[in-house]
Short mmCIF file of C-alpha atoms in Angstrom, two decimals:
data_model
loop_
_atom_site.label_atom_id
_atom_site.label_comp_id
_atom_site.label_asym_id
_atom_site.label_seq_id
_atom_site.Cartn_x
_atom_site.Cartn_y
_atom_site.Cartn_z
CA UNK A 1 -5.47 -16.79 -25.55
CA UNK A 2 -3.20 -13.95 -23.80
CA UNK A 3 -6.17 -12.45 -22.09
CA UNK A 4 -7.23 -15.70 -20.26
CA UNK A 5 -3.44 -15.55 -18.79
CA UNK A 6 -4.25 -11.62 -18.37
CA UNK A 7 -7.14 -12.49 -16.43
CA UNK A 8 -5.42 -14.85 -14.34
CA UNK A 9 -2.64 -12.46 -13.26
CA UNK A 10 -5.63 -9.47 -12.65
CA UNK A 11 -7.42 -11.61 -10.36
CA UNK A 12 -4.27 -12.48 -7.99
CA UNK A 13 -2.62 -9.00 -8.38
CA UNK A 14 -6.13 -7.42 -7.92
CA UNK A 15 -6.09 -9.26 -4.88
CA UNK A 16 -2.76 -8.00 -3.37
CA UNK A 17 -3.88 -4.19 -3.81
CA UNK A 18 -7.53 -4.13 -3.50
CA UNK A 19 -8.34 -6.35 -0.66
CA UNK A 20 -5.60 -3.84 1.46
CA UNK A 21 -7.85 -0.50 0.39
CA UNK A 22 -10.76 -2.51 1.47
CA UNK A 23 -9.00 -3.28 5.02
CA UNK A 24 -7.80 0.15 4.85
CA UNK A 25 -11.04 1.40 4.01
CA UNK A 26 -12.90 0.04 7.01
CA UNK A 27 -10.27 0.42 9.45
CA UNK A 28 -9.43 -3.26 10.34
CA UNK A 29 -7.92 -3.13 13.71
CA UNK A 30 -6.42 -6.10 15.23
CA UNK A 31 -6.40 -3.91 18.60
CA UNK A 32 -10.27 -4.46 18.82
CA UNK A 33 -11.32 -7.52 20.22
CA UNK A 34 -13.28 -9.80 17.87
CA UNK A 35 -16.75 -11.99 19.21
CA UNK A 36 -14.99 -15.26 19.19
CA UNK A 37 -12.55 -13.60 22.11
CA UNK A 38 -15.62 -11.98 24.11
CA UNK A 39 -18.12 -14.44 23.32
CA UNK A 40 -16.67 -17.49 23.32
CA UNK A 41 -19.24 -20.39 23.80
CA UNK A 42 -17.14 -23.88 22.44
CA UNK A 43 -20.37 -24.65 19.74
CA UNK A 44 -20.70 -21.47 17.30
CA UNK A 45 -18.01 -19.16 18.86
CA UNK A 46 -14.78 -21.20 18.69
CA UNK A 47 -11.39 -19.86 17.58
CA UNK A 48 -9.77 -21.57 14.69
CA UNK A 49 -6.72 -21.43 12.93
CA UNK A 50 -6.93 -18.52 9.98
CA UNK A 51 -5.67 -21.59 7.41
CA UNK A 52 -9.17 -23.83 8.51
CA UNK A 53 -10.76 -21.20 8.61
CA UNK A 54 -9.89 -20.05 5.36
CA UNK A 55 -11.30 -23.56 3.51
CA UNK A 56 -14.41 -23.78 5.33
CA UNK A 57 -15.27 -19.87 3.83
CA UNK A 58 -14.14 -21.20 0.49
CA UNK A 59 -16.01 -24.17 0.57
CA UNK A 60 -19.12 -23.11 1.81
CA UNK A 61 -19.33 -20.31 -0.21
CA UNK A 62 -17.93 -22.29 -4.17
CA UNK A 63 -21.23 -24.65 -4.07
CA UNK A 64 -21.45 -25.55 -7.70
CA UNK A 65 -22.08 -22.07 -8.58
CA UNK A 66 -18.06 -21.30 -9.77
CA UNK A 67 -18.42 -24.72 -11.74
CA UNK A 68 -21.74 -24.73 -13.41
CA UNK A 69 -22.49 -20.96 -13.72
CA UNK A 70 -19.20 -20.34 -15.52
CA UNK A 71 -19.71 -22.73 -17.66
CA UNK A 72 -23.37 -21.62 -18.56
CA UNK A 73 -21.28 -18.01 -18.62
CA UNK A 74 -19.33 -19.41 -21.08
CA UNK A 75 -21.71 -19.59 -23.92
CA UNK A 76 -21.69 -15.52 -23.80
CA UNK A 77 -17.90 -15.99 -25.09
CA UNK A 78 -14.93 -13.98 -23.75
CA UNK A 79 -17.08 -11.37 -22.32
CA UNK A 80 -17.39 -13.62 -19.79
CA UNK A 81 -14.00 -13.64 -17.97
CA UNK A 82 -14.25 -9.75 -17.91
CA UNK A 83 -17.34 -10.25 -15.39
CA UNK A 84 -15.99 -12.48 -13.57
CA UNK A 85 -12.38 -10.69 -12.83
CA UNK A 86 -13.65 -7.33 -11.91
CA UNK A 87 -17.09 -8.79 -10.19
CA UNK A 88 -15.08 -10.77 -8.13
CA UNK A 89 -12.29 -8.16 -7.46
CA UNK A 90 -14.27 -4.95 -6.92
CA UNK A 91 -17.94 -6.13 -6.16
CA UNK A 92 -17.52 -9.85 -4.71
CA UNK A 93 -14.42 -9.39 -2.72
CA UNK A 94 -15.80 -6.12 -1.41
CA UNK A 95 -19.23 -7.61 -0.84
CA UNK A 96 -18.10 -10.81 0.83
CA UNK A 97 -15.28 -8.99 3.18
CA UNK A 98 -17.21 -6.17 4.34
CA UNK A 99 -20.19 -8.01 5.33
CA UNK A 100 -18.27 -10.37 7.12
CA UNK A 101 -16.11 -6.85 9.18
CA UNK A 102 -19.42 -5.79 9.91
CA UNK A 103 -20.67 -8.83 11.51
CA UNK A 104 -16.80 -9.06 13.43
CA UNK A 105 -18.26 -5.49 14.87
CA UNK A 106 -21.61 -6.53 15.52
CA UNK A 107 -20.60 -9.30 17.43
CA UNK A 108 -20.68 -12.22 14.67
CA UNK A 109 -24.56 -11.11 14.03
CA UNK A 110 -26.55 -12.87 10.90
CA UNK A 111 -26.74 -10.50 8.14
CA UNK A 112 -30.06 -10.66 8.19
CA UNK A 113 -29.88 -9.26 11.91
CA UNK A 114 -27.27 -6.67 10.19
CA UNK A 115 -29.54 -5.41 7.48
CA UNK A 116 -32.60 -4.95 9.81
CA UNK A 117 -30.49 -2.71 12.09
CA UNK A 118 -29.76 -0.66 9.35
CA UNK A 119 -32.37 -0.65 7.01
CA UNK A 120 -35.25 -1.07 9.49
CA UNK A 121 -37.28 -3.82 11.29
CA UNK A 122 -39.66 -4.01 8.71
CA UNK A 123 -37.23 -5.11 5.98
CA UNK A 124 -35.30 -6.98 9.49
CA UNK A 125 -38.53 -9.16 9.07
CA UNK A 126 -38.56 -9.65 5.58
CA UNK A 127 -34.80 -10.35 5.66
CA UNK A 128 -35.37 -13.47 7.88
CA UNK A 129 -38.23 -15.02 6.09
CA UNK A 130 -36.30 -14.37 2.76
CA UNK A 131 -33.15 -15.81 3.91
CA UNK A 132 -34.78 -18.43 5.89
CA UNK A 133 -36.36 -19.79 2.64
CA UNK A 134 -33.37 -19.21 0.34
CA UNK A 135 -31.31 -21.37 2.80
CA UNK A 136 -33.80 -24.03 2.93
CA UNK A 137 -34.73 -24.04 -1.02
CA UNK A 138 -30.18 -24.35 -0.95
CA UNK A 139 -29.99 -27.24 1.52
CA UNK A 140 -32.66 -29.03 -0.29
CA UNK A 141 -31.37 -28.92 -3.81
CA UNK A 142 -27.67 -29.27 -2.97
CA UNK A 143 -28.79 -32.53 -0.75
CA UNK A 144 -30.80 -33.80 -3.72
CA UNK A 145 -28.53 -33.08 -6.69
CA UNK A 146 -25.23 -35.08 -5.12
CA UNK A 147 -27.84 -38.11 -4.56
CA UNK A 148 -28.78 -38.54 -8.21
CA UNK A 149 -24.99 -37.86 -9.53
CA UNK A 150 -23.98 -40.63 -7.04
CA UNK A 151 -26.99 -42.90 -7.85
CA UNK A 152 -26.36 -42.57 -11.62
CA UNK A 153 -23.00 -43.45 -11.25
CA UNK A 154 -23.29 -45.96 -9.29
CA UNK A 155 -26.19 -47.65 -10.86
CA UNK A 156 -24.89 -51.23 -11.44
CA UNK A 157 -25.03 -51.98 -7.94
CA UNK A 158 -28.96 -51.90 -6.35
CA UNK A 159 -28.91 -50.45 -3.18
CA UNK A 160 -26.44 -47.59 -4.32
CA UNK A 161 -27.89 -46.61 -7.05
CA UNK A 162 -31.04 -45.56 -5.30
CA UNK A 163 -31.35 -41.83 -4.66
CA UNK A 164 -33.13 -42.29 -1.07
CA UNK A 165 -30.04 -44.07 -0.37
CA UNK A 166 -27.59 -41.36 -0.85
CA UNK A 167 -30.38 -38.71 0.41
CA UNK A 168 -30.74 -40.87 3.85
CA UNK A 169 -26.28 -40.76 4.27
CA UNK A 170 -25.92 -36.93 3.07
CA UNK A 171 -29.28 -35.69 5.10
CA UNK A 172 -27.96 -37.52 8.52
CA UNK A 173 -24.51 -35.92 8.01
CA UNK A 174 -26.03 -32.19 7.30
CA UNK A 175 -28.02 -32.82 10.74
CA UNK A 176 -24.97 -33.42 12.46
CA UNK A 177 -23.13 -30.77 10.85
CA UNK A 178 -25.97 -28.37 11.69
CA UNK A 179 -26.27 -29.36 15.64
CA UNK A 180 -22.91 -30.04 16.82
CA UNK A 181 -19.99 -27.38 17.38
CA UNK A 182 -18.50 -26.02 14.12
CA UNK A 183 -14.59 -27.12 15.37
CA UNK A 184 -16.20 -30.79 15.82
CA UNK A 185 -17.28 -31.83 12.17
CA UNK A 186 -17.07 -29.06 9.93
CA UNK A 187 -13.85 -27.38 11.01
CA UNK A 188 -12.23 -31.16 10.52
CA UNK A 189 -13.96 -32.16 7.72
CA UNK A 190 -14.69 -29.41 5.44
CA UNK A 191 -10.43 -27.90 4.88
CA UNK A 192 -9.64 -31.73 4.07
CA UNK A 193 -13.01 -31.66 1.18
CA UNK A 194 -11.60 -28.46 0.24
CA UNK A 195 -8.04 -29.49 -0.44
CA UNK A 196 -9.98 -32.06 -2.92
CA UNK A 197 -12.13 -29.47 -4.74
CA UNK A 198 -9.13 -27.69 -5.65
CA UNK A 199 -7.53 -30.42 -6.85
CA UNK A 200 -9.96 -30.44 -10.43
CA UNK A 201 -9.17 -26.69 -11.32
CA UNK A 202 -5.21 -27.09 -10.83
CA UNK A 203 -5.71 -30.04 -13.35
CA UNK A 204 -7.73 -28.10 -15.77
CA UNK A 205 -5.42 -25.19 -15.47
CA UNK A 206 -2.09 -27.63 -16.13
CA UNK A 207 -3.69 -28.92 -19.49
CA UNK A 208 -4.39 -25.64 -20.40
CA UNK A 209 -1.45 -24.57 -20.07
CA UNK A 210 0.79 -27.73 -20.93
CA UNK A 211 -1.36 -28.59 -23.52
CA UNK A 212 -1.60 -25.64 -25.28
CA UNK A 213 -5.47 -25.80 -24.76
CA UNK A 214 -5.83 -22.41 -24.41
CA UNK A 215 -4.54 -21.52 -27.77
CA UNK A 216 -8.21 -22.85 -28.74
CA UNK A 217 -10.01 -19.35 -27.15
CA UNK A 218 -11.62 -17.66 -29.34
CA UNK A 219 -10.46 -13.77 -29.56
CA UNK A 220 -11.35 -11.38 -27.23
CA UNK A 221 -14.54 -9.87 -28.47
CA UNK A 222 -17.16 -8.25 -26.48
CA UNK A 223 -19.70 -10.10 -28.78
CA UNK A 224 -22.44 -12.58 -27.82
CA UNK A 225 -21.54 -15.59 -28.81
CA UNK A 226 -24.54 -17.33 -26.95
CA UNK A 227 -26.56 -19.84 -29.14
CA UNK A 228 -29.84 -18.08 -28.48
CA UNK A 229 -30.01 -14.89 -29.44
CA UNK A 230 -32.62 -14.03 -26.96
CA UNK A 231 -30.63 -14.79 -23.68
CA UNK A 232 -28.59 -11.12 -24.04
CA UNK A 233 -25.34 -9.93 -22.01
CA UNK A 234 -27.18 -7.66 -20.06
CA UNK A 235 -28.45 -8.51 -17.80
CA UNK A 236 -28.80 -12.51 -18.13
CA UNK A 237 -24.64 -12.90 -17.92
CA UNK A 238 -24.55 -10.99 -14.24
CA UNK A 239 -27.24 -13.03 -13.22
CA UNK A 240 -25.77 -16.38 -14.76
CA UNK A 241 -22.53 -16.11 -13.30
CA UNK A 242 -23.03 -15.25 -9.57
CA UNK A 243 -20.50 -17.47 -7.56
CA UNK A 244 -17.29 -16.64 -9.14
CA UNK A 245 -18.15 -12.88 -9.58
CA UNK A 246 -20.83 -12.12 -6.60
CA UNK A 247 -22.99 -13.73 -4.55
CA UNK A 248 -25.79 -12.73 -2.00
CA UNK A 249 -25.33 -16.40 -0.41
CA UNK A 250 -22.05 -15.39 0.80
CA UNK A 251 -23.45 -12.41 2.61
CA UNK A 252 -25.29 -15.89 4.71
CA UNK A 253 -22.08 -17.49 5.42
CA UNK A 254 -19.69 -14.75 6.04
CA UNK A 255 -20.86 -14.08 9.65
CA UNK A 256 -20.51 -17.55 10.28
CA UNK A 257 -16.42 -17.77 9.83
CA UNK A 258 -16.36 -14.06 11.77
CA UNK A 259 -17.53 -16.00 15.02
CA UNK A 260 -14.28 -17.89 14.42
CA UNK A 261 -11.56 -15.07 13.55
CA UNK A 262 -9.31 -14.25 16.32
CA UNK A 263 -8.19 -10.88 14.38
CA UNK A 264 -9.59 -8.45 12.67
CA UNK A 265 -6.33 -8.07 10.24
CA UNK A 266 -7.13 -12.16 9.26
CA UNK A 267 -10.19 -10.92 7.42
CA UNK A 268 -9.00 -9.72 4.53
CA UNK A 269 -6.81 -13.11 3.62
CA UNK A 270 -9.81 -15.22 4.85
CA UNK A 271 -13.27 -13.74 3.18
CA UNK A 272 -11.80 -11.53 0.24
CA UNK A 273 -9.16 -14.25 -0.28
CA UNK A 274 -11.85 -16.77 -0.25
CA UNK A 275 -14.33 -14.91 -2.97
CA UNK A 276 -11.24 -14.70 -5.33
CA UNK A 277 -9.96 -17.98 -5.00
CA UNK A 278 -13.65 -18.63 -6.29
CA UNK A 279 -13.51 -16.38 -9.25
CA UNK A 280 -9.85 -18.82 -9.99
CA UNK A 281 -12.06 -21.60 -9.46
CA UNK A 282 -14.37 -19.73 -12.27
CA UNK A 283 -12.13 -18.59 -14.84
CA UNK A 284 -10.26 -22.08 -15.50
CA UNK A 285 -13.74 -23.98 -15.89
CA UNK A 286 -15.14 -20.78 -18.08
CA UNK A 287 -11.56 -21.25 -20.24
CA UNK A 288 -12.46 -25.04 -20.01
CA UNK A 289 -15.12 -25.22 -21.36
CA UNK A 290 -14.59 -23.17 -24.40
CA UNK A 291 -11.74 -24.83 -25.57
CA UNK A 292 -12.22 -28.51 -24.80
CA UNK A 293 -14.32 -29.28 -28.21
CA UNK A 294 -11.57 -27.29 -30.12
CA UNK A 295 -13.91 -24.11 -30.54
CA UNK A 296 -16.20 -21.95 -28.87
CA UNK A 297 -19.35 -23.23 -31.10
CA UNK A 298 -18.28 -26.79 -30.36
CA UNK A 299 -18.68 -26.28 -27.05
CA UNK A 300 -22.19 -24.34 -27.97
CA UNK A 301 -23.80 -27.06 -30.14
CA UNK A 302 -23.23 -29.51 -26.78
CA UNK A 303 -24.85 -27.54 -24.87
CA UNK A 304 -27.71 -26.66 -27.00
CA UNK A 305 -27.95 -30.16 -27.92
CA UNK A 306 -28.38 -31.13 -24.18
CA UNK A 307 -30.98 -28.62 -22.91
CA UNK A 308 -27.80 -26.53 -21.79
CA UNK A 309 -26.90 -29.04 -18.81
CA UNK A 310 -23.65 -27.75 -17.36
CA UNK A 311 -23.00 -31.32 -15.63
CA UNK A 312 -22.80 -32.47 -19.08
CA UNK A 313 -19.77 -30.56 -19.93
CA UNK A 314 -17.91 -31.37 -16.32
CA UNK A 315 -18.20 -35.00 -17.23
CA UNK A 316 -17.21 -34.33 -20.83
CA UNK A 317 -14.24 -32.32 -19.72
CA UNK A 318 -12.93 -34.31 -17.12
CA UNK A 319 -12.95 -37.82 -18.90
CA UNK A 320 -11.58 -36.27 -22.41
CA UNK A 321 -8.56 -34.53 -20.67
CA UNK A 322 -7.65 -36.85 -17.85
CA UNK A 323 -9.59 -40.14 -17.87
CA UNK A 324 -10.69 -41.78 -15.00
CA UNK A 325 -8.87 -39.56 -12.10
CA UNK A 326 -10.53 -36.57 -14.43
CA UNK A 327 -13.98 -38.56 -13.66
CA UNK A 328 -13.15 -39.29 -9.55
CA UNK A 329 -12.15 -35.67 -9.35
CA UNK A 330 -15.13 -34.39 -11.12
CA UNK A 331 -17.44 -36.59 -9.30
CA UNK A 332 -15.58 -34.99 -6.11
CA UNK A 333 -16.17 -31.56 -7.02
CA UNK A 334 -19.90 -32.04 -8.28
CA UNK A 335 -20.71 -34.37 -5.07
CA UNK A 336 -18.16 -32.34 -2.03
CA UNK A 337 -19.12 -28.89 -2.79
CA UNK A 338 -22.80 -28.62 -2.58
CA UNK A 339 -22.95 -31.31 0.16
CA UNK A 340 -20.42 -28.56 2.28
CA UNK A 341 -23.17 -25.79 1.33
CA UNK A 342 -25.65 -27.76 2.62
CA UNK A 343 -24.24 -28.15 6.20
CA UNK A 344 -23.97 -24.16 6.87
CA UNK A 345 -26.77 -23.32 4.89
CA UNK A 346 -28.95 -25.05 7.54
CA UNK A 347 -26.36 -24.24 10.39
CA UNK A 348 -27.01 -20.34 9.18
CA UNK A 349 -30.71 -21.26 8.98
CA UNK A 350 -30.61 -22.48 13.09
CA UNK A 351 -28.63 -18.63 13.81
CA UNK A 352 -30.86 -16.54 12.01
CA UNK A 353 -34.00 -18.09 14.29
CA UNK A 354 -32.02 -18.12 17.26
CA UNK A 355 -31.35 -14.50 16.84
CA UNK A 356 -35.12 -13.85 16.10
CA UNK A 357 -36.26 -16.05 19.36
CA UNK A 358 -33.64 -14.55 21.11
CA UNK A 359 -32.93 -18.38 22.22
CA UNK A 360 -29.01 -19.10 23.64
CA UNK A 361 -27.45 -21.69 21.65
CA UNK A 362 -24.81 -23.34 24.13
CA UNK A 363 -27.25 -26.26 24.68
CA UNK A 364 -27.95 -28.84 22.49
CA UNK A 365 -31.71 -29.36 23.48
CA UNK A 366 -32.07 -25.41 22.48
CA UNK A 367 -30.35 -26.36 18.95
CA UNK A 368 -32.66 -29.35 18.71
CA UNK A 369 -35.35 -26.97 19.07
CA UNK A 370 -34.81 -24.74 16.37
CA UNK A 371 -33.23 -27.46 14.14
CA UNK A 372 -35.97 -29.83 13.81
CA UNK A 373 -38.39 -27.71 12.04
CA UNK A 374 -35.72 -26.37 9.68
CA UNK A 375 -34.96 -30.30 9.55
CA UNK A 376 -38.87 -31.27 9.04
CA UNK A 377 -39.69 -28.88 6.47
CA UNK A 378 -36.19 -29.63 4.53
CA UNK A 379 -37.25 -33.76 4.38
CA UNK A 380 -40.92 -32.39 2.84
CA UNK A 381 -39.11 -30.34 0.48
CA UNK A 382 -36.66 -33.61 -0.66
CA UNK A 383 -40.20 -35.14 -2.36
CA UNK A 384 -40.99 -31.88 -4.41
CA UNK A 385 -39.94 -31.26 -7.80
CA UNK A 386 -37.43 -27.86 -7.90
CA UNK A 387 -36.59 -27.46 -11.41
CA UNK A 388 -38.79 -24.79 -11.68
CA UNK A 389 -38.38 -22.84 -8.46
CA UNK A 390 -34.62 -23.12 -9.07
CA UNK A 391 -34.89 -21.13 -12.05
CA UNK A 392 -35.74 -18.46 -9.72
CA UNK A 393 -33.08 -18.81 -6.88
CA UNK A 394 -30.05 -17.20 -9.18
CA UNK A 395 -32.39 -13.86 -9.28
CA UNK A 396 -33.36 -13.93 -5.71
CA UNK A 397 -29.51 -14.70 -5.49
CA UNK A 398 -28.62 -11.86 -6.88
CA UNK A 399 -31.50 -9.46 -5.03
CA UNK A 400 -30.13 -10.62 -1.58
CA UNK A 401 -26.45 -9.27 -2.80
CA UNK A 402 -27.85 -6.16 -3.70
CA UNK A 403 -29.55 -5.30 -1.07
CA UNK A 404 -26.38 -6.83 1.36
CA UNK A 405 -24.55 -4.06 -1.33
CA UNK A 406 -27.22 -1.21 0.13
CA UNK A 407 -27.16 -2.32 3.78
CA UNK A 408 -23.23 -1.70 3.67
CA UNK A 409 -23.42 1.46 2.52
CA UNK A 410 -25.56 2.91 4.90
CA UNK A 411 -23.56 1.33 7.51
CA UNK A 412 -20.59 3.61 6.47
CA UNK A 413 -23.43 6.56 6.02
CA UNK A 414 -24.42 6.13 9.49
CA UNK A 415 -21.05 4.89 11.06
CA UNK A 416 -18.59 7.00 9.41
CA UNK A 417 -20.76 9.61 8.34
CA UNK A 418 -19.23 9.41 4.61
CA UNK A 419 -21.18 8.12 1.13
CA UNK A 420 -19.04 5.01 0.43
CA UNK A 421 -19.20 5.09 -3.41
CA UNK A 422 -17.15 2.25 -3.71
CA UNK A 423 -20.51 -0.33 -2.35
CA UNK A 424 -22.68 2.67 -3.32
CA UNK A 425 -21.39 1.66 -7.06
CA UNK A 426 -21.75 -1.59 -6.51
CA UNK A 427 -25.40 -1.51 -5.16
CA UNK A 428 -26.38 0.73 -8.17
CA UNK A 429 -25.08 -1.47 -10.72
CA UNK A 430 -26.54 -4.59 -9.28
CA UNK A 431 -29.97 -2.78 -8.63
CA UNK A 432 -30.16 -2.31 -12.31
CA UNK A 433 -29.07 -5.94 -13.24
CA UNK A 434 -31.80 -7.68 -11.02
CA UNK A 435 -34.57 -5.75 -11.97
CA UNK A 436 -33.93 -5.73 -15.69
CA UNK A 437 -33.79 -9.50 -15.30
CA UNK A 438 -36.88 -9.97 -13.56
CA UNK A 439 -38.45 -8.18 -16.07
CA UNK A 440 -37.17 -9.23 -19.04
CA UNK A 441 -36.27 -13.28 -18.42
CA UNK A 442 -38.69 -15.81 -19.53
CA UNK A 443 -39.06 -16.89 -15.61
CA UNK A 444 -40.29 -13.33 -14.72
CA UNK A 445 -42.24 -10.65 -16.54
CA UNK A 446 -40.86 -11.18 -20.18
CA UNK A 447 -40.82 -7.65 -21.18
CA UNK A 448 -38.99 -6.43 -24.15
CA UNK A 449 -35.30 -5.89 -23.72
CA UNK A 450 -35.54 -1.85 -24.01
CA UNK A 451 -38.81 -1.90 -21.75
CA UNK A 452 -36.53 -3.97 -18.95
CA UNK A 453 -33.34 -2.24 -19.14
CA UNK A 454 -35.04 1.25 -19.06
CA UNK A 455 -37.23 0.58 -15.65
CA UNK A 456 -33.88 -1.40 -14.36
CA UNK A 457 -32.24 2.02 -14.68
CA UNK A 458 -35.03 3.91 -12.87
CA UNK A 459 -35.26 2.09 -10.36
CA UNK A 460 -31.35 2.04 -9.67
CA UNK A 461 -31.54 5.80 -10.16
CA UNK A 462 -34.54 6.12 -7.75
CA UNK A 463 -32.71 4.14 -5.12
CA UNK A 464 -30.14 6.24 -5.15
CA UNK A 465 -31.75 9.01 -4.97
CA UNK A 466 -33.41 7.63 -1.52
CA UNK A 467 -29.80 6.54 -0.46
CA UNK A 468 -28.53 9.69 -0.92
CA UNK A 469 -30.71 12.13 0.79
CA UNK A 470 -32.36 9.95 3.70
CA UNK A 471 -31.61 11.81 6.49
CA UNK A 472 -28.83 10.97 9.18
CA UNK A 473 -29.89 9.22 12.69
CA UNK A 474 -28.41 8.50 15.44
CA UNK A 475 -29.38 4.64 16.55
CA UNK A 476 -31.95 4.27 14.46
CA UNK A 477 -31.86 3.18 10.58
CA UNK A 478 -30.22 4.31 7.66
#
């Protein structure tokens, strides 16, 4: 049980030292005048307070991802918290905070806009339609998936236990979200929502601690305790586990909190602060959910037993170990999170077209016009059936992070004129995760496990090889 405390004290220590070499490694300077002071417009560049500010990242960036993909981590045993403590210390913390300093010195731009610049237009093009979709494919399911929770939960009363219901309410207030400026509706709303989603892992982490519940963990073992053989540590863990350890989405949302930062020096409390509050968020619902059933294959059987549905487990946990607040706070969590993902997905959505059309975004009627197509093809999308696609969203998850890993180290190869080894690391290690899961998961090529994890090295290996001796230039790409 002592390395669940261990991990707990790593992640908030880690913190303290780490996130001060990354400031100190990019030269944060609160001399240097950030967008939101030169390009102040009152809708996307407004100054807020570094606490707001602070809740928004958080919240946009959680989702469900620290809740259900730690517990779906879970089932690959203790093995587990070590991804997610130095993921989210030395690749999500990194990967969140630099993108977000870049876009502070690129004048709040997309990343998308970011990686073009430094990778090329060509992959500039295929950034925006890849991003544009992911963000879409995320508004869509985390608009659907709080309508059925509240539907089923509410189903003794008629009208709200209808899905379209809930859709109609949570749709209209995305809309709003998207169009209007960010101090109006999500800088008020979304730190009060956040407040509440913390409220469920300081509970869990009481009762594990009060309770003794963590006495129930399993010891450390680097073993897989997973319930299917097949589903292996590498590489299906780094992809299962994404928010809470590292994320490509964030790489989205990031520049959207640097339009807001009045210094540079706020940064590293705000967007590496954020990514490991998230791991926190992580580890107690990882610890949670191996210990709640008394035993690690307790907690397996469930979830075999249920066609591993993480939701099951949240309810299970929250009604066993504090009743009915356990079940308002979970519904909170399950229902507030994605439904604040939602908002800036589609708000990031509306930047990276503006940037593309090169349209000014002061005016409503020019929001209006890039918002209702992204608002059109979202409603079409409500009526189709995503189970399958989303099986596929956690790898292309997990490609955009690695490539947001690459396009941050060129921009210290062409900025500084210095291989950064700490993202180069970072972008070789995740290079070989995604491809050996693409190959090797049942969703993509289903190669053998040697086959998969040989190529996956390759190609990192290759990559780096390209990285490493692509020639210097002055304002052009990496």
């Amino acid at each position: 049980m002592f390395y669940f405390f261990i991990s707990l004290f790593l992640l908030i220590g880690g913190y303290a030292v780490i996130s001060r070499m990354a400031a100190k490694t990019f030269g944060a300077d609160d001399n240097i005048a950030t967008p939101v002071i030169r390009l102040a417009d009152g809708v996307d560049f407004v100054e807020m307070p570094k606490w707001r500010i602070f809740f928004i990242q958080f919240l946009n960036i959680a989702g469900l991802g620290p809740i259900y993909g730690a517990i779906s981590g879970a089932l690959f045993g203790p093995i587990a918290f070590v991804w997610i403590v130095f993921g989210g210390l030395l690749i999500g913390g990194m990967h969140d905070y630099f993108s977000a300093m870049i876009s502070l010195r690129d004048n709040g731009a997309t990343f998308a806009q970011i990686t073009g610049k430094y990778l090329g237009r060509p992959i500039l093009i295929i950034m925006r339609i890849f991003t544009l979709i992911l963000l879409i494919l995320l508004a869509t399911v985390f608009i659907k998936g709080p309508a059925h929770i509240l539907s089923l939960r509410l189903s003794s009363y008629p009208l709200l236990s209808l899905p379209a219901f809930w859709i109609s309410i949570i749709f209209g207030y995305v809309m709003i979200a998207t169009l209007f400026p960010i101090d109006k509706v999500i800088g008020r709303i979304t730190p009060v929502l956040g407040i509440a989603f913390i409220l469920m892992p300081i509970a869990l982490l009481v009762i594990l601690i009060t309770k003794n519940q963590a006495a129930y963990l399993p010891p450390f073992s680097i073993e897989n305790f997973h319930f299917n053989p097949a589903i292996r540590i590498w590489p299906m863990l780094f992809i299962t586990i994404a928010c809470g350890a590292v994320s490509g989405f964030h790489a989205t949302q990031s520049p959207l909190m640097a339009r807001c930062i009045k210094k540079e020096g706020d940064a590293r409390h705000i967007f590496y602060g954020a990514m490991i509050a998230e791991s926190t968020v992580a580890l107690i619902w990882a610890a949670a959910a191996m210990t709640f059933t008394g035993s690690i294959e307790g907690f397996s059987h469930i979830m075999a037993e249920n066609g591993s549905n993480p939701a099951i487990i949240v309810m299970a946990i929250s009604e066993s170990w504090l009743g009915q607040l356990g079940v308002l706070l979970a519904i909170l969590s399950v229902v507030i999170a994605p439904i604040t993902s939602a908002d800036t997905a589609l708000r990031s959505a509306r930047l990276t077209l503006a940037e593309a059309c090169k349209l000014p975004q002061q005016h409503l009627k020019f929001r209006l016009i890039l918002a209702t197509p992204l608002f059109l093809i979202t409603l079409i999308m409500l009526h189709v059936d995503f189970d399958k696609i989303w099986r596929y969203f956690a790898f292309f998850n997990q490609l955009l992070a690695t490539m947001t890993l690459w396009t941050i180290a060129c921009y210290f190869k062409q900025q500084y004129k210095t291989i950064a080894w700490w993202p180069v690391s970072a972008a070789i290690f995740m290079t070989s995760v995604v491809i050996s899961y693409i190959l090797y998961a049942p969703e993509g090529l289903h190669q053998t496990i040697h086959i998969s994890v040989i190529i996956g090295f390759f190609a990192a290996f290759i990559t780096t090889i390209l990285f490493l001796f692509h020639p210097f230039h002055k304002n052009i790409t990496c």
